[in-house]
PDB file of C-alpha atoms in Angstrom:
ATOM      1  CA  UNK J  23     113.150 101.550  50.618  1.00  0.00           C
ATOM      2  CA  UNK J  24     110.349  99.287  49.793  1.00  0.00           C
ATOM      3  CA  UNK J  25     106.984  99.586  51.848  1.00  0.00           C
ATOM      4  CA  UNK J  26     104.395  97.027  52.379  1.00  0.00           C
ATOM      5  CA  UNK J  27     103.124  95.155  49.970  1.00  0.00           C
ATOM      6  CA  UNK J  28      99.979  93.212  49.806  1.00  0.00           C
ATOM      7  CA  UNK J  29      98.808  90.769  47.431  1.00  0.00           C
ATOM      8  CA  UNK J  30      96.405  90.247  45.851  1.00  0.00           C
ATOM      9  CA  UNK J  31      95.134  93.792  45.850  1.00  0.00           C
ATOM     10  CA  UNK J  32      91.383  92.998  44.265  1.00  0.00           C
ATOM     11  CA  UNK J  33      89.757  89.643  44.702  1.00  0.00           C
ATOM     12  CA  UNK J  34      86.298  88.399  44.620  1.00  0.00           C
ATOM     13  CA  UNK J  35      85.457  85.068  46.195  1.00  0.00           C
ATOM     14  CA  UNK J  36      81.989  83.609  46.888  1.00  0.00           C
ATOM     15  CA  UNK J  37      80.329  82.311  50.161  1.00  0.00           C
ATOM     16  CA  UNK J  38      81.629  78.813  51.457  1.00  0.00           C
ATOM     17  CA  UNK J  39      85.092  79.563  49.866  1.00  0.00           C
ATOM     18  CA  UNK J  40      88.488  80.370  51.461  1.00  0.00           C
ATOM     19  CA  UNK J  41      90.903  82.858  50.796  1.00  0.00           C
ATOM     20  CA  UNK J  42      94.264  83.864  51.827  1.00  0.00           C
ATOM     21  CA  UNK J  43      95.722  87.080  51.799  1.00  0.00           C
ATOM     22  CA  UNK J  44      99.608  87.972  51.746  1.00  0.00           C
ATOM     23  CA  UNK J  45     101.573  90.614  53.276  1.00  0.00           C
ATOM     24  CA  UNK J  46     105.637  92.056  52.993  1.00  0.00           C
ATOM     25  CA  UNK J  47     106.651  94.327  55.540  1.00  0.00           C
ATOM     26  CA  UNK J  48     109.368  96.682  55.000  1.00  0.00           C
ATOM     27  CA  UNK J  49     112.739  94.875  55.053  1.00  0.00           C
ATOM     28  CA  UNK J  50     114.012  94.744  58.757  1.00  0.00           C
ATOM     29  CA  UNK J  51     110.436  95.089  60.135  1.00  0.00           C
ATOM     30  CA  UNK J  52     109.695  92.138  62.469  1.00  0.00           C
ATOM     31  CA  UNK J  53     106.160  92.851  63.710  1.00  0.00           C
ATOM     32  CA  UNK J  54     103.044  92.782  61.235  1.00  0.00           C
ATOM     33  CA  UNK J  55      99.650  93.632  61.976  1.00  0.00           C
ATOM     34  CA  UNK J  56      95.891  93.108  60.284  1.00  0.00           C
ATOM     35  CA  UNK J  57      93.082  95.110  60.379  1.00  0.00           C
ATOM     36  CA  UNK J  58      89.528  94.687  58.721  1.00  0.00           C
ATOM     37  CA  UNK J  59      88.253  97.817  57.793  1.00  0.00           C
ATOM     38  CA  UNK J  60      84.339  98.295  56.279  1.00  0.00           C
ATOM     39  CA  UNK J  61      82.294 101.181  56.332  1.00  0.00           C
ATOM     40  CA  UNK J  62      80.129 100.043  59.097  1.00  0.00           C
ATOM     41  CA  UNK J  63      82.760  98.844  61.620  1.00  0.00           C
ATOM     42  CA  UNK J  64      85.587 101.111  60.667  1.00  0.00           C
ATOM     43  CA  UNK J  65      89.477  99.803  61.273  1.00  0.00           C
ATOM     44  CA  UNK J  66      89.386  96.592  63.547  1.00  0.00           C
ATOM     45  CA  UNK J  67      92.239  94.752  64.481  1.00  0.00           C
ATOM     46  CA  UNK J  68      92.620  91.529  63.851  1.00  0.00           C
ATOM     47  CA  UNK J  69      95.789  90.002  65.047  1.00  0.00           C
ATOM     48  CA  UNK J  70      99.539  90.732  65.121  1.00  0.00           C
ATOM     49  CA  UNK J  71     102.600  88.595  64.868  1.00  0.00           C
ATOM     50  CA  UNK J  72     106.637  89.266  65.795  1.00  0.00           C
ATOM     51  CA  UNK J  73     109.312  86.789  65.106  1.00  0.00           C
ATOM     52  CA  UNK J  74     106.796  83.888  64.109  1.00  0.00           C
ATOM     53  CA  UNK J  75     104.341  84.434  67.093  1.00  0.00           C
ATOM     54  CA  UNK J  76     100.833  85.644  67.364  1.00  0.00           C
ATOM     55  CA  UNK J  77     101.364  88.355  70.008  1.00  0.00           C
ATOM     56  CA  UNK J  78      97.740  89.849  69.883  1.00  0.00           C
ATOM     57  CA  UNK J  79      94.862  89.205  68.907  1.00  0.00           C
ATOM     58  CA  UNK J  80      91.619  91.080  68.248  1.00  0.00           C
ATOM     59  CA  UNK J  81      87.829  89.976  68.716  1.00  0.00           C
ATOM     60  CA  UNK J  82      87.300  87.986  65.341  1.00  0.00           C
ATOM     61  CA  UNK J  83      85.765  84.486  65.189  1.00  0.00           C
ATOM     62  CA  UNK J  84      88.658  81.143  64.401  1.00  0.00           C
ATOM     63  CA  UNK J  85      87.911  81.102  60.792  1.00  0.00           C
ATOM     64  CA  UNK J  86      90.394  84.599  60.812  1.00  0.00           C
ATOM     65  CA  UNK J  87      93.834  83.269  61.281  1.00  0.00           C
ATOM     66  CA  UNK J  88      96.922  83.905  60.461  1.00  0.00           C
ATOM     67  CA  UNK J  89     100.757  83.089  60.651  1.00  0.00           C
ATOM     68  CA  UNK J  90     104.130  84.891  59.948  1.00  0.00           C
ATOM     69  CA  UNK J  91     107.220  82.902  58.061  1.00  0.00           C
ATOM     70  CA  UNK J  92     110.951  83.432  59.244  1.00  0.00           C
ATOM     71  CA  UNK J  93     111.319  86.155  56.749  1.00  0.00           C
ATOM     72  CA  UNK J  94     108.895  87.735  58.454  1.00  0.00           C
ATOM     73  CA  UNK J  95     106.587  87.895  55.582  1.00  0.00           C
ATOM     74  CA  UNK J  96     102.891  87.194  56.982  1.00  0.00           C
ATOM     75  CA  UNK J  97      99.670  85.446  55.181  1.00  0.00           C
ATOM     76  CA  UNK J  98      96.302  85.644  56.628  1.00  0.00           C
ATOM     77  CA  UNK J  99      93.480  83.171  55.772  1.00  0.00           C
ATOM     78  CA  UNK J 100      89.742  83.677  56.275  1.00  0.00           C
ATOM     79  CA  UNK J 101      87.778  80.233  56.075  1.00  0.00           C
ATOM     80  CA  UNK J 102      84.038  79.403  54.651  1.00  0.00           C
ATOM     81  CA  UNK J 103      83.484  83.384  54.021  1.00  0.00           C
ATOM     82  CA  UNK J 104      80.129  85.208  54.482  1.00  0.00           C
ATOM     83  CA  UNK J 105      78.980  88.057  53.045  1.00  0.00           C
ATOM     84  CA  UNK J 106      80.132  90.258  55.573  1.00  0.00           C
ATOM     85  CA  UNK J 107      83.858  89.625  55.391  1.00  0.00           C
ATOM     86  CA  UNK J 108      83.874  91.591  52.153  1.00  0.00           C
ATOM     87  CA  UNK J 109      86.193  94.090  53.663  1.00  0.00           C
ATOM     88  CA  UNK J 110      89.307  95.844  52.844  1.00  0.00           C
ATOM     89  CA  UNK J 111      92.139  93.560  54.823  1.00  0.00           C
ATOM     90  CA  UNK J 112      94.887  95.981  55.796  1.00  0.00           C
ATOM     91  CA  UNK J 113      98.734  94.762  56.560  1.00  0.00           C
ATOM     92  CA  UNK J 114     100.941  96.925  58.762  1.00  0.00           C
ATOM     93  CA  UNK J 115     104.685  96.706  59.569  1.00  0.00           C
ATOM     94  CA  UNK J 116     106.683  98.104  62.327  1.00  0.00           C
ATOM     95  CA  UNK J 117     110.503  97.693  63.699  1.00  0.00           C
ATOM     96  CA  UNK J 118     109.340  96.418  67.293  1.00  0.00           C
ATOM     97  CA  UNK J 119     106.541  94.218  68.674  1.00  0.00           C
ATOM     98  CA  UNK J 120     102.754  96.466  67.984  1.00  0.00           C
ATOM     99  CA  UNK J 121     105.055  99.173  66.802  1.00  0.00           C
ATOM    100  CA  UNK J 122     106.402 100.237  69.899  1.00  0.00           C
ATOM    101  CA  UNK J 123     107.077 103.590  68.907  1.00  0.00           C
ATOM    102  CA  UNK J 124     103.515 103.835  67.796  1.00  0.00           C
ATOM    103  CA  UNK J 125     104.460 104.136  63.954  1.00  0.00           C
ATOM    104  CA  UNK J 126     103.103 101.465  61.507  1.00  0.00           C
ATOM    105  CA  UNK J 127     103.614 101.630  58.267  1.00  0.00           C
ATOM    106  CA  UNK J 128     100.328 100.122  56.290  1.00  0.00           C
ATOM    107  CA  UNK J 129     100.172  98.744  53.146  1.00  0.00           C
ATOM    108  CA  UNK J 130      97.340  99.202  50.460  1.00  0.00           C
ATOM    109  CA  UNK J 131      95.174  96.708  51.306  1.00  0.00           C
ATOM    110  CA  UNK J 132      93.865  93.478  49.919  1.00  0.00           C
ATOM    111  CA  UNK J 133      90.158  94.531  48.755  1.00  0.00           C
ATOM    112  CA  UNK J 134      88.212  91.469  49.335  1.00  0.00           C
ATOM    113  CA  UNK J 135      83.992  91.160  47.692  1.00  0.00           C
ATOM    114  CA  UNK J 136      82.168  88.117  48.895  1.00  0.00           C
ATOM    115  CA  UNK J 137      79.401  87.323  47.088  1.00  0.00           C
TER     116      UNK J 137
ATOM    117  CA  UNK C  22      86.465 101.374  71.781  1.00  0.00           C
ATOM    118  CA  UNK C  23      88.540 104.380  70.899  1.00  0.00           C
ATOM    119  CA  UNK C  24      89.282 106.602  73.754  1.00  0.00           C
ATOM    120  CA  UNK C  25      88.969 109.985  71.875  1.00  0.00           C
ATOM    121  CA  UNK C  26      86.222 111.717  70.232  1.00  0.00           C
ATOM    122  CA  UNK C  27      86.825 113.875  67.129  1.00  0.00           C
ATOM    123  CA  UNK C  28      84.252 115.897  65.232  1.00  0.00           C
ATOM    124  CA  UNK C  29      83.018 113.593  62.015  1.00  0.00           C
ATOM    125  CA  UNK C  30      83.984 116.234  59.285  1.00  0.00           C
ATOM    126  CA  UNK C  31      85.644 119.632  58.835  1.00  0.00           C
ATOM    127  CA  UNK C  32      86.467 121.799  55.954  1.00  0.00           C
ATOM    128  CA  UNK C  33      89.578 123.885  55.022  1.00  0.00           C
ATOM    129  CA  UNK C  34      90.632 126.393  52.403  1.00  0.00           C
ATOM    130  CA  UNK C  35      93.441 125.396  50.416  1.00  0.00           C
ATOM    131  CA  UNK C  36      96.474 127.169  51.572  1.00  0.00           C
ATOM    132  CA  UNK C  37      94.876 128.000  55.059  1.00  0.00           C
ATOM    133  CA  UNK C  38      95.606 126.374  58.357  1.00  0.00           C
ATOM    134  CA  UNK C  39      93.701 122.735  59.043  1.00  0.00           C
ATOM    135  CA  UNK C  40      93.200 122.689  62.784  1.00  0.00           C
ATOM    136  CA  UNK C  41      91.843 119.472  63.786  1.00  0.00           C
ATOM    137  CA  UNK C  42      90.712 118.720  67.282  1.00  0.00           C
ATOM    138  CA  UNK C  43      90.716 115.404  69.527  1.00  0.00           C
ATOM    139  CA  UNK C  44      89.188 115.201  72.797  1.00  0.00           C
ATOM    140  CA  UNK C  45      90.410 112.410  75.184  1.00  0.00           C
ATOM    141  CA  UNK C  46      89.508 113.585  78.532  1.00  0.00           C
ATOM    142  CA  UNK C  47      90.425 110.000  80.122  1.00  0.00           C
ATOM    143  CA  UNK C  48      93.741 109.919  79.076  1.00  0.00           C
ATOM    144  CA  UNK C  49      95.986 108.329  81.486  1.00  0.00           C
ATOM    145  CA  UNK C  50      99.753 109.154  82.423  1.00  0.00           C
ATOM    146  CA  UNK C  51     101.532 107.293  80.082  1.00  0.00           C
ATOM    147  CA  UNK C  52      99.359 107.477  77.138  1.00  0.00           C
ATOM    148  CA  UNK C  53     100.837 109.144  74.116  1.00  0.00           C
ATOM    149  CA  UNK C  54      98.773 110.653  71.160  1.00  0.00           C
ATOM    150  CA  UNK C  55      99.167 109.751  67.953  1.00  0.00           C
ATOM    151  CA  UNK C  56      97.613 111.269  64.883  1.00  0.00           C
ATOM    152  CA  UNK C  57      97.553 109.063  61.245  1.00  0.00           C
ATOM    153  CA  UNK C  58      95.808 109.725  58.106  1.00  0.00           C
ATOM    154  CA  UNK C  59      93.655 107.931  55.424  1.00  0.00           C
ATOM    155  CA  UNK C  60      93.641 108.906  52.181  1.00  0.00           C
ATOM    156  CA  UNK C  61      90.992 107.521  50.056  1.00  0.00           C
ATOM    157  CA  UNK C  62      91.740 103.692  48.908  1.00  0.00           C
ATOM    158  CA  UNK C  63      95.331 103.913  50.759  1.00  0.00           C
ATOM    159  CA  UNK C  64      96.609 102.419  53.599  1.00  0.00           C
ATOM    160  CA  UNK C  65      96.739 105.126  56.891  1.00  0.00           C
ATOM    161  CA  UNK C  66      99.682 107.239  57.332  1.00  0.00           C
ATOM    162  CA  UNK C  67     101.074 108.032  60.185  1.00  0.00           C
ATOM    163  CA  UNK C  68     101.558 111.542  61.114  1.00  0.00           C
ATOM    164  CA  UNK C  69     102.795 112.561  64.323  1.00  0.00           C
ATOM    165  CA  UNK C  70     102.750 111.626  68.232  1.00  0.00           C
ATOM    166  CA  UNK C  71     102.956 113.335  71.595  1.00  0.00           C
ATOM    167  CA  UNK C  72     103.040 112.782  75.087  1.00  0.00           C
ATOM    168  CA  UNK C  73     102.567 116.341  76.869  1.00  0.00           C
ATOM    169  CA  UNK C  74     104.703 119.027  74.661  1.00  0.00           C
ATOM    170  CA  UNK C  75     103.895 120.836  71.632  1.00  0.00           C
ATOM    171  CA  UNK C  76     105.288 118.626  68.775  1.00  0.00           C
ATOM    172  CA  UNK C  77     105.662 119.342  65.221  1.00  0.00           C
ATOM    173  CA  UNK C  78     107.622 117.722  62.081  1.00  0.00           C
ATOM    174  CA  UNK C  79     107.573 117.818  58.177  1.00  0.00           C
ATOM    175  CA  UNK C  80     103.925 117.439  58.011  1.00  0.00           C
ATOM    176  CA  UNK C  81     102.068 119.023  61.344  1.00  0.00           C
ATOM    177  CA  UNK C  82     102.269 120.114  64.399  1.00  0.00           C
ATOM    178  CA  UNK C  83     100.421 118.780  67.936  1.00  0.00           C
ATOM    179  CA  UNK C  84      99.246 120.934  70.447  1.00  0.00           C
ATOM    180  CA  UNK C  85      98.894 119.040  73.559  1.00  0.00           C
ATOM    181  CA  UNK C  86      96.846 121.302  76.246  1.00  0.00           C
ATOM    182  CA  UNK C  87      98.629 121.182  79.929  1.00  0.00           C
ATOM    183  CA  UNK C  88      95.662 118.804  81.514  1.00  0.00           C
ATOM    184  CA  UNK C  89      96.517 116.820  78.277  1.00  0.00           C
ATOM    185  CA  UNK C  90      92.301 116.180  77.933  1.00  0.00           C
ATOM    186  CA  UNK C  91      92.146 117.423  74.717  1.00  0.00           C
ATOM    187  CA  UNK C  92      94.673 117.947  71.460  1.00  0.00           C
ATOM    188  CA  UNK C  93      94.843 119.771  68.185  1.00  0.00           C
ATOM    189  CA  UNK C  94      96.856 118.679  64.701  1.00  0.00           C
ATOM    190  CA  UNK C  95      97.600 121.356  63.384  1.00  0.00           C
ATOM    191  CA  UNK C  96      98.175 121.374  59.365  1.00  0.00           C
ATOM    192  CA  UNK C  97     100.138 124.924  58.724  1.00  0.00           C
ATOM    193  CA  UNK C  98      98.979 125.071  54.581  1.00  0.00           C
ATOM    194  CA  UNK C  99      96.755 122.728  53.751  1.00  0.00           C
ATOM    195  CA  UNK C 100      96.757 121.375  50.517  1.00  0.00           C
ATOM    196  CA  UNK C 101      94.463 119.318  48.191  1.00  0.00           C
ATOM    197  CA  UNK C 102      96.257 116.550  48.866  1.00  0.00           C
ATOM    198  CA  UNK C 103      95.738 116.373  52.369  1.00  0.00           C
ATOM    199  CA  UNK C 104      91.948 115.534  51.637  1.00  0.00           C
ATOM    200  CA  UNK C 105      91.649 112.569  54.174  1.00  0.00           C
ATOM    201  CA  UNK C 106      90.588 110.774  57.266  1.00  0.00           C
ATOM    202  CA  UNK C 107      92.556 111.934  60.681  1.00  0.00           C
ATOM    203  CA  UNK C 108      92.541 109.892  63.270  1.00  0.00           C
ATOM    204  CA  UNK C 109      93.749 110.729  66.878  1.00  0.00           C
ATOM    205  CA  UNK C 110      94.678 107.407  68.783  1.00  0.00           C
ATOM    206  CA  UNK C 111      96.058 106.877  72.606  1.00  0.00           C
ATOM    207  CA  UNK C 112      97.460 104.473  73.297  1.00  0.00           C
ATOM    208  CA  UNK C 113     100.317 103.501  76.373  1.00  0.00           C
ATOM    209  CA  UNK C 114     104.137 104.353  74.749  1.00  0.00           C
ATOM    210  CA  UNK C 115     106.087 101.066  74.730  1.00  0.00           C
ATOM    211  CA  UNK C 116     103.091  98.656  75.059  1.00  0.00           C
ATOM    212  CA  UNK C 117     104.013  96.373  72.248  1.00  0.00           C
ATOM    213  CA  UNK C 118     101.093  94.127  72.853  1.00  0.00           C
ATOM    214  CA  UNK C 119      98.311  97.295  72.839  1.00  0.00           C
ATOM    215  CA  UNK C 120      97.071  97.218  69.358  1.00  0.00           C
ATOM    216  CA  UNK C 121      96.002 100.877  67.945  1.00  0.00           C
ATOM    217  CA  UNK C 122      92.508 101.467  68.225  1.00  0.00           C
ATOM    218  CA  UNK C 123      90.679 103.387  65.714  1.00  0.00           C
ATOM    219  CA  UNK C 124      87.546 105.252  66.115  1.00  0.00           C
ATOM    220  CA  UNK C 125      86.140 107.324  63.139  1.00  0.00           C
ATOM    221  CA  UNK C 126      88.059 109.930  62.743  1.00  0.00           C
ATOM    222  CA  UNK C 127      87.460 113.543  61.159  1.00  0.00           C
ATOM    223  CA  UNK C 128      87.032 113.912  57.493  1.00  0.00           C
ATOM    224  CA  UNK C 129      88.631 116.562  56.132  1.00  0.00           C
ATOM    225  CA  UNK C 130      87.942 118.040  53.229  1.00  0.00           C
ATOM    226  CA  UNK C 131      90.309 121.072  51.929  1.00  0.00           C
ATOM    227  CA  UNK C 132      88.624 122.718  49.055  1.00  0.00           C
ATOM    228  CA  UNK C 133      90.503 125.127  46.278  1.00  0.00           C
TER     229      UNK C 133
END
C-alpha cells in the first residue's frame, strides 16, 4: 500500500513569488492535513480538509490556503512568500475527519527555501 | 499550546530499554495519549495511543499512571534506528475537528 506522497520534495522560490505544494494520501483516506514545521516554531497546523471541505483551520495568515479535489488528493498554495515561510510543509492522511482514531499517516514533506 | 511537557533530550544504550516520560497533569476525561515519532528529514510516525490502561504493540508500550497526569513510552530494545523525536500529544478521542498539537518533544538519542 502506497503512503503519502508529496511533491515537489525540494524547491526554492524567492520573495514576492507563489508556490503550490501537492499532496496524495493513501488510497481510501478522505481527510488530509498540513503542517508547517521550522526549527523555531516546531509542527504547526495549518488546515485540514475531508470530502472537499476545509474542516479546520490553524492560525496562519490568507495567503496559506488550500483545497482538496474529489479524489481526495489535496494542493496547498502559499502567496507573495517571505522569508520566513521557508519551512518544511508536511501532508498527512487519515481514514476519518482529523484522524479520528488519532493516527495520521505523514508524508515526507515538501522542503520549501525562500530567498 | 501542547498540553504535555516532556524532557528536551534523553540518551539510551543500544539494546537497553528507552523509557520516555510525558507529563500532562491537566488531562481531561476523554483525552487519549498518543505518542509519534520523527526521524530526521521524515515525516512523524505514529506510535501508539492510550486512554487509561497499559498499552503496548509491535513497537512500544504506554504506561498510563492511575491519576492518568503523567505517562511513559516505553521502547523494550532500543535500536539505532529509533534515533528520533517523540512526541506525546492529548488530544479528545473522536474529535475529528481537534487538530494534533505538537510541542517539542524529547530527542532521543540511542548510542552503540
Amino acid at each position: 500500500k502506497a503512503g503519502v506522497t508529496q511533491t515537489p520534495r525540494y524547491l526554492i522560490k524567492t520573495r514576492g513569488q507563489q508556490v503550490t505544494l501537492s499532496c496524495s494520501p493513501i488510497s481510501g483516506h478522505r481527510s488530509v492535513s498540513w503542517y508547517q514545521q521550522t526549527p523555531g516554531q516546531g509542527l504547526q497546523f495549518l488546515f485540514e480538509y475531508f470530502s472537499e471541505t476545509q474542516r479546520n483551520k490553524g492560525n496562519f495568515p490568507g495567503r496559506f490556503s488550500g483545497r482538496q479535489f474529489s479524489n481526495s488528493r489535496s494542493e496547498m498554495n502559499v502567496s507573495t512568500l517571505e522569508l520566513g515561510d521557508s519551512a518544511l510543509y508536511l501532508c498527512a492522511s487519515s481514514v476519518a475527519q482529523g484522524g479520528t482514531a488519532g493516527e495520521l499517516f505523514f508524508g515526507e514533506g515538501s522542503r520549501l527555501t525562500v530567498l | 499550546d501542547a498540553k504535555t511537557t516532556q524532557p528536551p533530550s534523553m540518551d539510551c544504550a543500544e539494546g537497553r530499554a528507552a523509557n520516555l516520560p510525558c507529563n500532562h497533569s491537566t488531562i481531561s476525561g476523554n483525552e487519549y495519549v498518543y505518542w509519534y515519532r520523527q526521524i530526521h528529514s521524515q515525516g512523524p510516525q505514529y506510535i501508539i495511543h492510550g486512554l487509561k490502561n497499559n498499552e503496548t504493540n509491535e513497537m512500544a508500550s504506554l504506561i498510563i499512571t492511575e491519576d492518568r497526569k503523567s505517562s511513559t513510552l516505553i521502547l523494550p530494545h532500543a535500536t539505532l534506528r529509533d534515533t528520533a523525536v517523540y512526541y506525546c500529544i492529548v488530544r479528545p478521542w473522536g474529535s475529528g475537528n481537534t487538530p494534533l498539537v505538537f510541542g517539542k518533544g524529547t530527542r532521543l538519542s540511542v548510542i552503540a
